[in-house]
Amino acid sequence: MADNTTPARGSDDLAAEVAKLKREIANLKAALAERADDIAQGAARAADVVVQPIRNHPGTAGMLFGGLVGLLAGLAIAQAFEQRPNHWYDRYR
């Protein structure tokens, strides 16, 4: 039994498959763009949730930020001037 596929029919099948794949890629691009837009909108809403209380209470936000900076500066200074033993096991003797 011989195969009746001709080169023209094979190229038509190939062209149809390529067209199908191109449509599928276009659909995936559209879905990806929609998903990226949803993520961007979600990030904007999350940022607004953080920014809104800071805008409403700038003194409290400044106090908290200053306290955090002071705490980190104090920890860094204490770390720099701390007298440490040479070996880790000397701390627990």
Tab-separated table of C-alpha atoms in Angstrom:
chain	number	residue	atom	x	y	z
A	1	MET	CA	0.000	0.000	0.000
A	2	ALA	CA	1.506	3.211	-1.125
A	3	ASP	CA	1.144	6.489	0.692
A	4	ASN	CA	-1.043	8.860	-1.328
A	5	THR	CA	0.232	12.071	0.297
A	6	THR	CA	1.574	14.443	-2.260
A	7	PRO	CA	4.065	17.207	-1.525
A	8	ALA	CA	1.310	19.803	-2.043
A	9	ARG	CA	-0.945	18.136	0.525
A	10	GLY	CA	1.930	17.856	3.004
A	11	SER	CA	2.747	21.543	2.649
A	12	ASP	CA	-0.960	22.393	3.092
A	13	ASP	CA	-1.034	20.377	6.306
A	14	LEU	CA	2.125	22.106	7.458
A	15	ALA	CA	0.702	25.544	6.610
A	16	ALA	CA	-2.502	24.737	8.510
A	17	GLU	CA	-0.480	23.595	11.525
A	18	VAL	CA	1.638	26.770	11.424
A	19	ALA	CA	-1.499	28.917	11.213
A	20	LYS	CA	-3.017	27.028	14.147
A	21	LEU	CA	0.128	27.544	16.224
A	22	LYS	CA	0.213	31.250	15.343
A	23	ARG	CA	-3.404	31.626	16.535
A	24	GLU	CA	-2.544	29.768	19.725
A	25	ILE	CA	0.463	32.027	20.346
A	26	ALA	CA	-1.692	35.104	19.762
A	27	ASN	CA	-4.259	33.805	22.271
A	28	LEU	CA	-1.520	33.118	24.820
A	29	LYS	CA	-0.078	36.613	24.331
A	30	ALA	CA	-3.506	38.135	24.926
A	31	ALA	CA	-4.033	36.049	28.064
A	32	LEU	CA	-0.574	36.969	29.335
A	33	ALA	CA	-1.192	40.670	28.708
A	34	GLU	CA	-4.495	40.475	30.576
A	35	ARG	CA	-2.833	38.679	33.503
A	36	ALA	CA	-0.020	41.235	33.616
A	37	ASP	CA	-2.602	44.024	33.713
A	38	ASP	CA	-4.396	42.316	36.618
A	39	ILE	CA	-1.105	41.986	38.508
A	40	ALA	CA	-0.254	45.644	37.908
A	41	GLN	CA	-3.665	46.738	39.188
A	42	GLY	CA	-3.260	44.529	42.272
A	43	ALA	CA	0.159	46.018	42.992
A	44	ALA	CA	-1.255	49.525	42.650
A	45	ARG	CA	-4.040	48.695	45.118
A	46	ALA	CA	-1.530	47.198	47.571
A	47	ALA	CA	0.665	50.284	47.316
A	48	ASP	CA	-2.356	52.503	47.927
A	49	VAL	CA	-3.180	50.521	51.075
A	50	VAL	CA	0.302	51.331	52.414
A	51	VAL	CA	0.509	54.933	51.230
A	52	GLN	CA	-2.935	56.097	52.377
A	53	PRO	CA	-2.301	55.790	56.157
A	54	ILE	CA	1.074	57.513	55.733
A	55	ARG	CA	-0.639	60.424	53.974
A	56	ASN	CA	-3.331	60.593	56.646
A	57	HIS	CA	-0.899	60.418	59.602
A	58	PRO	CA	2.478	61.832	58.544
A	59	GLY	CA	3.646	62.511	62.121
A	60	THR	CA	3.091	58.936	63.217
A	61	ALA	CA	4.778	57.617	60.087
A	62	GLY	CA	7.753	59.926	60.646
A	63	MET	CA	8.032	58.877	64.274
A	64	LEU	CA	7.977	55.180	63.341
A	65	PHE	CA	10.535	55.689	60.580
A	66	GLY	CA	12.791	57.723	62.876
A	67	GLY	CA	12.493	55.093	65.587
A	68	LEU	CA	13.434	52.359	63.141
A	69	VAL	CA	16.436	54.316	61.864
A	70	GLY	CA	17.511	55.038	65.462
A	71	LEU	CA	17.183	51.384	66.417
A	72	LEU	CA	19.271	50.255	63.451
A	73	ALA	CA	21.902	52.931	64.150
A	74	GLY	CA	22.065	51.871	67.812
A	75	LEU	CA	22.473	48.225	66.884
A	76	ALA	CA	25.241	49.081	64.412
A	77	ILE	CA	27.103	51.220	66.952
A	78	ALA	CA	26.757	48.569	69.664
A	79	GLN	CA	28.014	45.928	67.258
A	80	ALA	CA	31.029	48.040	66.342
A	81	PHE	CA	32.111	48.664	69.959
A	82	GLU	CA	31.254	45.294	71.436
A	83	GLN	CA	34.151	43.402	73.046
A	84	ARG	CA	33.874	39.907	71.608
A	85	PRO	CA	35.870	36.860	72.596
A	86	ASN	CA	38.081	35.274	69.965
A	87	HIS	CA	36.123	32.021	69.834
A	88	TRP	CA	32.387	31.454	69.802
A	89	TYR	CA	32.559	28.954	72.655
A	90	ASP	CA	34.165	31.533	74.971
A	91	ARG	CA	30.806	33.335	75.154
A	92	TYR	CA	29.184	30.428	76.947
A	93	ARG	CA	31.829	29.630	79.599
